[in-house]
């Protein structure tokens, strides 16, 4: 536990280039017991007189600069490279991300550990039907829809998902809405316009840019007939696990970390192929036996990916760092 005198880090505590001369004060208050270890969970690493563990989720800004705004790209690249070089140990969310961090940041693979993300226990509990139905009615949703959850930005590949949905047979689109849950991110203006236009044309496309709380998100997962995740790049892909735990069959991209997270519990498709996405959506909508197998496999996989398990693994990393 942190001492009561612990104060938040400021810009002065960031690891800065040697050309920037700045007096950096310690994080622990005067007279406080020294820290054994500091864990920087968002790549903004601070100067500490103890071992530092840094969490780095991916290398998107340097691996795919086209997906980031120039300002954020420069800032994140600088912060991530500094964190990777200064930390005694790095935690990341998948084995795929290890390869990425080694390639783009030059981190010694021996200094990286995988800690898979997870879900809280309540995700495994079906929400009360009355509360779920009220949330669906509030947003104009009919149970059984295709669902996507994630920020609207280029790497999430929502444009191809929209194309794939619009390519479905009209009878299937009439029966199942496409529900997109996520705030607009960078470089999303054109996509937002396309999503809004589809809804205005009566194409059964619903965009929910903001929800009031996590309970509403849980309700919306519970009402889905299938979860479709066409992302081009993920360091982990937490929405997959949320869908698994919610008892929703999943079709996902076969790119980056997602096959590792799914472990065979989801249908997989090439995220660059609109016909493959359409085929996966059609299959999950029409093959009930496959849907049930995916639901069962997804539940089993989600039970392996909990925050309790992540916490235990993180403590193991701390102990390894301190022992060395």
mmCIF file of C-alpha atoms in Angstrom:
data_model
loop_
_atom_site.group_PDB
_atom_site.id
_atom_site.type_symbol
_atom_site.label_atom_id
_atom_site.label_comp_id
_atom_site.label_asym_id
_atom_site.label_seq_id
_atom_site.Cartn_x
_atom_site.Cartn_y
_atom_site.Cartn_z
ATOM 1 C CA UNK A 1 0.000 0.000 0.000
ATOM 2 C CA UNK A 2 1.116 3.567 -0.640
ATOM 3 C CA UNK A 3 1.948 5.783 2.352
ATOM 4 C CA UNK A 4 -0.726 8.281 3.380
ATOM 5 C CA UNK A 5 1.631 11.091 2.486
ATOM 6 C CA UNK A 6 1.809 9.915 -1.153
ATOM 7 C CA UNK A 7 0.925 12.681 -3.588
ATOM 8 C CA UNK A 8 0.101 12.465 -7.260
ATOM 9 C CA UNK A 9 2.827 12.674 -9.885
ATOM 10 C CA UNK A 10 3.139 15.913 -11.841
ATOM 11 C CA UNK A 11 4.750 16.818 -15.149
ATOM 12 C CA UNK A 12 7.984 17.420 -13.235
ATOM 13 C CA UNK A 13 8.062 13.731 -12.305
ATOM 14 C CA UNK A 14 7.985 12.470 -15.878
ATOM 15 C CA UNK A 15 11.151 10.982 -17.292
ATOM 16 C CA UNK A 16 12.329 13.759 -19.591
ATOM 17 C CA UNK A 17 15.192 14.031 -22.092
ATOM 18 C CA UNK A 18 18.542 14.883 -20.541
ATOM 19 C CA UNK A 19 18.439 18.197 -22.390
ATOM 20 C CA UNK A 20 15.546 19.283 -20.206
ATOM 21 C CA UNK A 21 16.993 20.202 -16.830
ATOM 22 C CA UNK A 22 14.368 20.007 -14.191
ATOM 23 C CA UNK A 23 14.446 19.422 -10.471
ATOM 24 C CA UNK A 24 12.401 16.292 -9.759
ATOM 25 C CA UNK A 25 11.103 15.771 -6.270
ATOM 26 C CA UNK A 26 10.408 12.330 -4.790
ATOM 27 C CA UNK A 27 6.893 10.930 -4.742
ATOM 28 C CA UNK A 28 6.897 9.794 -1.137
ATOM 29 C CA UNK A 29 6.347 12.522 1.444
ATOM 30 C CA UNK A 30 9.019 13.560 3.886
ATOM 31 C CA UNK A 31 9.521 10.936 6.569
ATOM 32 C CA UNK A 32 7.515 8.283 4.708
ATOM 33 C CA UNK A 33 8.797 4.739 4.411
ATOM 34 C CA UNK A 34 10.553 4.151 1.063
ATOM 35 C CA UNK A 35 8.577 2.409 -1.654
ATOM 36 C CA UNK A 36 9.607 -1.132 -2.575
ATOM 37 C CA UNK A 37 8.372 -0.862 -6.166
ATOM 38 C CA UNK A 38 6.435 1.564 -8.364
ATOM 39 C CA UNK A 39 4.069 0.427 -11.132
ATOM 40 C CA UNK A 40 3.354 2.936 -13.908
ATOM 41 C CA UNK A 41 0.165 1.636 -15.509
ATOM 42 C CA UNK A 42 -0.111 4.097 -18.394
ATOM 43 C CA UNK A 43 3.454 4.429 -19.758
ATOM 44 C CA UNK A 44 4.008 7.772 -18.019
ATOM 45 C CA UNK A 45 6.961 6.725 -15.935
ATOM 46 C CA UNK A 46 8.301 8.707 -12.988
ATOM 47 C CA UNK A 47 11.767 8.960 -11.483
ATOM 48 C CA UNK A 48 11.876 6.715 -8.445
ATOM 49 C CA UNK A 49 14.519 5.405 -6.057
ATOM 50 C CA UNK A 50 13.070 1.909 -6.364
ATOM 51 C CA UNK A 51 12.414 -0.620 -9.146
ATOM 52 C CA UNK A 52 9.816 0.542 -11.678
ATOM 53 C CA UNK A 53 7.418 -1.699 -13.597
ATOM 54 C CA UNK A 54 5.694 -0.132 -16.619
ATOM 55 C CA UNK A 55 2.590 -1.345 -18.418
ATOM 56 C CA UNK A 56 2.769 -0.860 -22.206
ATOM 57 C CA UNK A 57 -0.342 -1.990 -24.051
ATOM 58 C CA UNK A 58 0.874 -1.793 -27.647
ATOM 59 C CA UNK A 59 3.095 0.102 -30.073
ATOM 60 C CA UNK A 60 0.350 1.511 -32.290
ATOM 61 C CA UNK A 61 1.680 5.097 -32.547
ATOM 62 C CA UNK A 62 5.037 3.932 -33.915
ATOM 63 C CA UNK A 63 3.887 0.773 -35.723
ATOM 64 C CA UNK A 64 0.903 2.444 -37.407
ATOM 65 C CA UNK A 65 1.378 6.234 -37.375
ATOM 66 C CA UNK A 66 -1.407 6.586 -39.944
ATOM 67 C CA UNK A 67 -3.934 5.691 -37.236
ATOM 68 C CA UNK A 68 -2.950 8.546 -34.912
ATOM 69 C CA UNK A 69 -3.063 12.318 -34.997
ATOM 70 C CA UNK A 70 0.427 13.835 -35.342
ATOM 71 C CA UNK A 71 0.306 15.489 -31.908
ATOM 72 C CA UNK A 72 -0.694 12.324 -30.068
ATOM 73 C CA UNK A 73 1.651 10.216 -32.160
ATOM 74 C CA UNK A 74 4.693 12.247 -31.189
ATOM 75 C CA UNK A 75 3.784 12.450 -27.516
ATOM 76 C CA UNK A 76 2.919 8.778 -27.125
ATOM 77 C CA UNK A 77 5.965 7.587 -29.045
ATOM 78 C CA UNK A 78 8.243 9.625 -26.809
ATOM 79 C CA UNK A 79 6.555 8.538 -23.579
ATOM 80 C CA UNK A 80 6.431 4.873 -24.553
ATOM 81 C CA UNK A 81 10.054 4.695 -25.676
ATOM 82 C CA UNK A 82 11.159 6.353 -22.434
ATOM 83 C CA UNK A 83 9.049 3.982 -20.353
ATOM 84 C CA UNK A 84 10.335 0.936 -22.218
ATOM 85 C CA UNK A 85 13.954 1.957 -21.686
ATOM 86 C CA UNK A 86 13.746 3.195 -18.104
ATOM 87 C CA UNK A 87 11.566 0.534 -16.466
ATOM 88 C CA UNK A 88 13.212 -2.483 -14.885
ATOM 89 C CA UNK A 89 10.352 -4.618 -16.182
ATOM 90 C CA UNK A 90 7.469 -4.220 -18.622
ATOM 91 C CA UNK A 91 3.987 -5.744 -18.421
ATOM 92 C CA UNK A 92 1.859 -6.125 -21.534
ATOM 93 C CA UNK A 93 -1.471 -7.751 -22.299
ATOM 94 C CA UNK A 94 -0.590 -10.405 -24.863
ATOM 95 C CA UNK A 95 2.226 -12.414 -26.392
ATOM 96 C CA UNK A 96 1.562 -10.578 -29.643
ATOM 97 C CA UNK A 97 2.382 -7.317 -27.877
ATOM 98 C CA UNK A 98 5.688 -8.751 -26.659
ATOM 99 C CA UNK A 99 6.785 -9.203 -30.269
ATOM 100 C CA UNK A 100 5.656 -5.671 -31.064
ATOM 101 C CA UNK A 101 7.497 -4.098 -28.120
ATOM 102 C CA UNK A 102 10.686 -5.975 -28.963
ATOM 103 C CA UNK A 103 10.512 -4.924 -32.608
ATOM 104 C CA UNK A 104 9.574 -1.266 -32.204
ATOM 105 C CA UNK A 105 10.979 -0.280 -28.807
ATOM 106 C CA UNK A 106 13.957 -2.602 -28.601
ATOM 107 C CA UNK A 107 12.875 -4.007 -25.244
ATOM 108 C CA UNK A 108 14.730 -7.151 -24.174
ATOM 109 C CA UNK A 109 12.109 -9.908 -24.274
ATOM 110 C CA UNK A 110 13.394 -11.176 -20.929
ATOM 111 C CA UNK A 111 12.196 -7.924 -19.360
ATOM 112 C CA UNK A 112 8.588 -8.376 -20.522
ATOM 113 C CA UNK A 113 5.800 -10.381 -18.884
ATOM 114 C CA UNK A 114 2.284 -11.019 -20.153
ATOM 115 C CA UNK A 115 -0.628 -10.249 -17.864
ATOM 116 C CA UNK A 116 -3.896 -10.856 -19.678
ATOM 117 C CA UNK A 117 -6.692 -8.432 -18.908
ATOM 118 C CA UNK A 118 -9.993 -9.674 -17.549
ATOM 119 C CA UNK A 119 -13.530 -8.959 -16.465
ATOM 120 C CA UNK A 120 -15.180 -8.488 -13.104
ATOM 121 C CA UNK A 121 -17.390 -11.264 -11.629
ATOM 122 C CA UNK A 122 -20.619 -9.381 -12.373
ATOM 123 C CA UNK A 123 -20.068 -9.827 -16.105
ATOM 124 C CA UNK A 124 -20.855 -13.524 -15.665
ATOM 125 C CA UNK A 125 -24.233 -12.769 -14.097
ATOM 126 C CA UNK A 126 -27.232 -12.179 -16.360
ATOM 127 C CA UNK A 127 -28.723 -8.761 -15.547
ATOM 128 C CA UNK A 128 -32.349 -8.618 -14.390
ATOM 129 C CA UNK A 129 -34.575 -8.975 -17.444
ATOM 130 C CA UNK A 130 -36.648 -5.928 -16.502
ATOM 131 C CA UNK A 131 -33.587 -3.670 -16.247
ATOM 132 C CA UNK A 132 -32.119 -5.057 -19.473
ATOM 133 C CA UNK A 133 -35.369 -4.558 -21.376
ATOM 134 C CA UNK A 134 -35.697 -1.006 -20.041
ATOM 135 C CA UNK A 135 -32.229 -0.112 -21.323
ATOM 136 C CA UNK A 136 -32.938 -1.637 -24.722
ATOM 137 C CA UNK A 137 -36.247 0.221 -24.971
ATOM 138 C CA UNK A 138 -34.577 3.489 -23.954
ATOM 139 C CA UNK A 139 -32.203 3.221 -26.909
ATOM 140 C CA UNK A 140 -34.663 1.781 -29.423
ATOM 141 C CA UNK A 141 -33.030 -1.649 -29.548
ATOM 142 C CA UNK A 142 -34.611 -5.013 -30.319
ATOM 143 C CA UNK A 143 -32.916 -8.028 -28.718
ATOM 144 C CA UNK A 144 -30.871 -10.193 -31.067
ATOM 145 C CA UNK A 145 -28.892 -7.425 -32.788
ATOM 146 C CA UNK A 146 -25.316 -7.496 -34.043
ATOM 147 C CA UNK A 147 -23.167 -5.564 -31.576
ATOM 148 C CA UNK A 148 -19.849 -3.730 -31.774
ATOM 149 C CA UNK A 149 -18.240 -1.953 -28.804
ATOM 150 C CA UNK A 150 -15.214 0.310 -29.182
ATOM 151 C CA UNK A 151 -14.043 3.812 -29.993
ATOM 152 C CA UNK A 152 -14.727 4.906 -33.550
ATOM 153 C CA UNK A 153 -11.223 5.252 -34.976
ATOM 154 C CA UNK A 154 -9.457 3.807 -38.037
ATOM 155 C CA UNK A 155 -7.918 0.711 -36.437
ATOM 156 C CA UNK A 156 -11.300 -0.454 -35.133
ATOM 157 C CA UNK A 157 -12.372 -1.015 -38.747
ATOM 158 C CA UNK A 158 -15.998 -0.023 -38.182
ATOM 159 C CA UNK A 159 -16.307 1.181 -41.770
ATOM 160 C CA UNK A 160 -15.897 -2.359 -43.097
ATOM 161 C CA UNK A 161 -18.278 -3.657 -40.431
ATOM 162 C CA UNK A 162 -20.900 -1.227 -41.689
ATOM 163 C CA UNK A 163 -20.266 -2.330 -45.282
ATOM 164 C CA UNK A 164 -20.555 -5.977 -44.252
ATOM 165 C CA UNK A 165 -23.841 -5.374 -42.472
ATOM 166 C CA UNK A 166 -25.310 -3.503 -45.441
ATOM 167 C CA UNK A 167 -24.316 -6.456 -47.662
ATOM 168 C CA UNK A 168 -26.452 -8.886 -45.629
ATOM 169 C CA UNK A 169 -29.695 -10.168 -47.155
ATOM 170 C CA UNK A 170 -32.485 -7.624 -46.559
ATOM 171 C CA UNK A 171 -34.507 -10.126 -44.534
ATOM 172 C CA UNK A 172 -31.599 -10.577 -42.129
ATOM 173 C CA UNK A 173 -31.029 -6.840 -41.784
ATOM 174 C CA UNK A 174 -34.722 -6.348 -41.116
ATOM 175 C CA UNK A 175 -34.568 -8.911 -38.310
ATOM 176 C CA UNK A 176 -31.293 -7.799 -36.714
ATOM 177 C CA UNK A 177 -30.083 -4.269 -36.095
ATOM 178 C CA UNK A 178 -26.430 -3.276 -36.151
ATOM 179 C CA UNK A 179 -25.691 -1.560 -32.836
ATOM 180 C CA UNK A 180 -22.438 0.401 -32.581
ATOM 181 C CA UNK A 181 -21.460 1.497 -29.074
ATOM 182 C CA UNK A 182 -18.533 3.881 -28.818
ATOM 183 C CA UNK A 183 -17.458 7.497 -28.723
ATOM 184 C CA UNK A 184 -15.963 9.162 -31.810
ATOM 185 C CA UNK A 185 -12.174 9.063 -31.799
ATOM 186 C CA UNK A 186 -9.499 10.603 -33.980
ATOM 187 C CA UNK A 187 -9.967 10.604 -37.756
ATOM 188 C CA UNK A 188 -13.593 9.506 -37.341
ATOM 189 C CA UNK A 189 -15.565 12.337 -38.969
ATOM 190 C CA UNK A 190 -16.184 10.490 -42.238
ATOM 191 C CA UNK A 191 -17.120 7.267 -40.453
ATOM 192 C CA UNK A 192 -19.498 9.059 -38.089
ATOM 193 C CA UNK A 193 -21.194 10.658 -41.093
ATOM 194 C CA UNK A 194 -21.584 7.237 -42.759
ATOM 195 C CA UNK A 195 -23.047 5.657 -39.623
ATOM 196 C CA UNK A 196 -25.477 8.527 -39.121
ATOM 197 C CA UNK A 197 -26.506 8.452 -42.777
ATOM 198 C CA UNK A 198 -27.222 4.714 -42.620
ATOM 199 C CA UNK A 199 -29.455 5.254 -39.604
ATOM 200 C CA UNK A 200 -31.266 8.136 -41.270
ATOM 201 C CA UNK A 201 -31.908 5.975 -44.359
ATOM 202 C CA UNK A 202 -33.686 3.443 -42.165
ATOM 203 C CA UNK A 203 -30.942 0.821 -42.515
ATOM 204 C CA UNK A 204 -31.462 -0.502 -38.960
ATOM 205 C CA UNK A 205 -28.112 0.938 -37.814
ATOM 206 C CA UNK A 206 -28.026 2.399 -34.295
ATOM 207 C CA UNK A 207 -25.075 4.382 -32.943
ATOM 208 C CA UNK A 208 -24.815 4.917 -29.189
ATOM 209 C CA UNK A 209 -21.979 7.376 -28.648
ATOM 210 C CA UNK A 210 -22.377 7.471 -24.874
ATOM 211 C CA UNK A 211 -23.945 5.339 -22.172
ATOM 212 C CA UNK A 212 -24.743 6.539 -18.683
ATOM 213 C CA UNK A 213 -22.938 3.749 -16.808
ATOM 214 C CA UNK A 214 -21.435 0.255 -16.940
ATOM 215 C CA UNK A 215 -24.806 -1.277 -16.083
ATOM 216 C CA UNK A 216 -26.225 -0.038 -19.391
ATOM 217 C CA UNK A 217 -23.269 -1.525 -21.248
ATOM 218 C CA UNK A 218 -23.859 -4.849 -19.496
ATOM 219 C CA UNK A 219 -27.539 -4.723 -20.502
ATOM 220 C CA UNK A 220 -26.650 -4.025 -24.132
ATOM 221 C CA UNK A 221 -24.216 -6.947 -24.283
ATOM 222 C CA UNK A 222 -26.905 -9.174 -22.747
ATOM 223 C CA UNK A 223 -29.402 -8.200 -25.441
ATOM 224 C CA UNK A 224 -27.080 -8.940 -28.370
ATOM 225 C CA UNK A 225 -27.523 -11.877 -30.695
ATOM 226 C CA UNK A 226 -23.883 -11.764 -31.806
ATOM 227 C CA UNK A 227 -20.810 -9.656 -31.088
ATOM 228 C CA UNK A 228 -18.721 -8.663 -34.112
ATOM 229 C CA UNK A 229 -15.195 -7.321 -33.576
ATOM 230 C CA UNK A 230 -13.376 -6.473 -36.841
ATOM 231 C CA UNK A 231 -10.449 -4.577 -35.305
ATOM 232 C CA UNK A 232 -7.240 -4.324 -37.320
ATOM 233 C CA UNK A 233 -5.030 -4.075 -34.261
ATOM 234 C CA UNK A 234 -5.411 -4.794 -30.544
ATOM 235 C CA UNK A 235 -2.892 -5.147 -27.754
ATOM 236 C CA UNK A 236 -5.485 -7.316 -26.036
ATOM 237 C CA UNK A 237 -9.136 -6.772 -26.998
ATOM 238 C CA UNK A 238 -11.182 -6.573 -23.796
ATOM 239 C CA UNK A 239 -14.613 -6.328 -25.506
ATOM 240 C CA UNK A 240 -14.145 -9.934 -26.661
ATOM 241 C CA UNK A 241 -13.964 -11.108 -23.064
ATOM 242 C CA UNK A 242 -16.929 -8.953 -22.050
ATOM 243 C CA UNK A 243 -18.980 -10.598 -24.786
ATOM 244 C CA UNK A 244 -17.774 -14.091 -23.834
ATOM 245 C CA UNK A 245 -18.712 -13.523 -20.192
ATOM 246 C CA UNK A 246 -22.098 -12.119 -21.213
ATOM 247 C CA UNK A 247 -22.989 -15.307 -23.068
ATOM 248 C CA UNK A 248 -22.881 -13.758 -26.538
ATOM 249 C CA UNK A 249 -21.436 -15.644 -29.537
ATOM 250 C CA UNK A 250 -18.493 -13.805 -31.067
ATOM 251 C CA UNK A 251 -16.991 -13.343 -34.511
ATOM 252 C CA UNK A 252 -13.650 -11.559 -34.484
ATOM 253 C CA UNK A 253 -10.766 -10.434 -36.615
ATOM 254 C CA UNK A 254 -7.920 -12.925 -36.983
ATOM 255 C CA UNK A 255 -5.358 -10.114 -36.583
ATOM 256 C CA UNK A 256 -2.764 -9.275 -33.918
ATOM 257 C CA UNK A 257 -3.685 -10.408 -30.377
ATOM 258 C CA UNK A 258 -7.283 -11.421 -31.016
ATOM 259 C CA UNK A 259 -6.760 -15.133 -31.845
ATOM 260 C CA UNK A 260 -4.672 -15.393 -28.671
ATOM 261 C CA UNK A 261 -7.479 -13.882 -26.608
ATOM 262 C CA UNK A 262 -10.235 -15.911 -28.270
ATOM 263 C CA UNK A 263 -8.385 -19.249 -28.102
ATOM 264 C CA UNK A 264 -10.787 -20.838 -30.576
ATOM 265 C CA UNK A 265 -13.947 -19.649 -28.808
ATOM 266 C CA UNK A 266 -14.965 -17.303 -31.646
ATOM 267 C CA UNK A 267 -15.428 -17.403 -35.393
ATOM 268 C CA UNK A 268 -12.490 -15.663 -37.047
ATOM 269 C CA UNK A 269 -12.346 -13.673 -40.273
ATOM 270 C CA UNK A 270 -9.931 -11.557 -42.295
ATOM 271 C CA UNK A 271 -10.711 -7.990 -41.156
ATOM 272 C CA UNK A 272 -9.743 -6.610 -44.569
ATOM 273 C CA UNK A 273 -12.378 -8.755 -46.307
ATOM 274 C CA UNK A 274 -15.908 -7.362 -46.200
ATOM 275 C CA UNK A 275 -17.325 -10.617 -47.674
ATOM 276 C CA UNK A 276 -15.698 -12.636 -44.862
ATOM 277 C CA UNK A 277 -17.198 -10.341 -42.227
ATOM 278 C CA UNK A 278 -20.604 -10.628 -43.892
ATOM 279 C CA UNK A 279 -20.285 -14.427 -44.010
ATOM 280 C CA UNK A 280 -19.409 -14.608 -40.307
ATOM 281 C CA UNK A 281 -22.401 -12.448 -39.398
ATOM 282 C CA UNK A 282 -24.690 -14.591 -41.523
ATOM 283 C CA UNK A 283 -23.382 -17.808 -39.993
ATOM 284 C CA UNK A 284 -23.877 -16.636 -36.417
ATOM 285 C CA UNK A 285 -27.365 -15.421 -37.244
ATOM 286 C CA UNK A 286 -28.507 -18.650 -38.907
ATOM 287 C CA UNK A 287 -26.595 -21.566 -37.347
ATOM 288 C CA UNK A 288 -28.072 -22.014 -33.884
ATOM 289 C CA UNK A 289 -25.966 -25.085 -33.040
ATOM 290 C CA UNK A 290 -22.777 -23.165 -33.810
ATOM 291 C CA UNK A 291 -24.026 -20.224 -31.779
ATOM 292 C CA UNK A 292 -24.503 -22.459 -28.747
ATOM 293 C CA UNK A 293 -21.028 -23.953 -29.136
ATOM 294 C CA UNK A 294 -19.517 -20.470 -29.359
ATOM 295 C CA UNK A 295 -21.429 -19.331 -26.279
ATOM 296 C CA UNK A 296 -20.220 -22.308 -24.233
ATOM 297 C CA UNK A 297 -16.622 -21.964 -25.424
ATOM 298 C CA UNK A 298 -16.676 -18.238 -24.796
ATOM 299 C CA UNK A 299 -17.872 -18.705 -21.227
ATOM 300 C CA UNK A 300 -15.072 -21.166 -20.552
ATOM 301 C CA UNK A 301 -12.512 -18.804 -22.018
ATOM 302 C CA UNK A 302 -13.814 -15.828 -20.034
ATOM 303 C CA UNK A 303 -13.450 -17.763 -16.779
ATOM 304 C CA UNK A 304 -9.702 -17.872 -17.507
ATOM 305 C CA UNK A 305 -9.556 -14.100 -18.016
ATOM 306 C CA UNK A 306 -10.601 -12.343 -14.826
ATOM 307 C CA UNK A 307 -9.166 -9.378 -12.964
ATOM 308 C CA UNK A 308 -8.492 -11.653 -9.998
ATOM 309 C CA UNK A 309 -6.256 -13.778 -12.218
ATOM 310 C CA UNK A 310 -4.601 -10.632 -13.587
ATOM 311 C CA UNK A 311 -3.923 -9.379 -10.061
ATOM 312 C CA UNK A 312 -2.323 -12.668 -9.023
ATOM 313 C CA UNK A 313 -0.093 -12.663 -12.095
ATOM 314 C CA UNK A 314 0.883 -9.032 -11.499
ATOM 315 C CA UNK A 315 1.946 -9.828 -7.938
ATOM 316 C CA UNK A 316 4.106 -12.651 -9.312
ATOM 317 C CA UNK A 317 5.821 -10.129 -11.586
ATOM 318 C CA UNK A 318 6.433 -7.782 -8.646
ATOM 319 C CA UNK A 319 8.008 -10.597 -6.649
ATOM 320 C CA UNK A 320 10.228 -11.604 -9.555
ATOM 321 C CA UNK A 321 11.411 -8.020 -10.025
ATOM 322 C CA UNK A 322 12.143 -7.537 -6.324
ATOM 323 C CA UNK A 323 13.971 -10.852 -6.039
ATOM 324 C CA UNK A 324 16.279 -9.885 -8.895
#
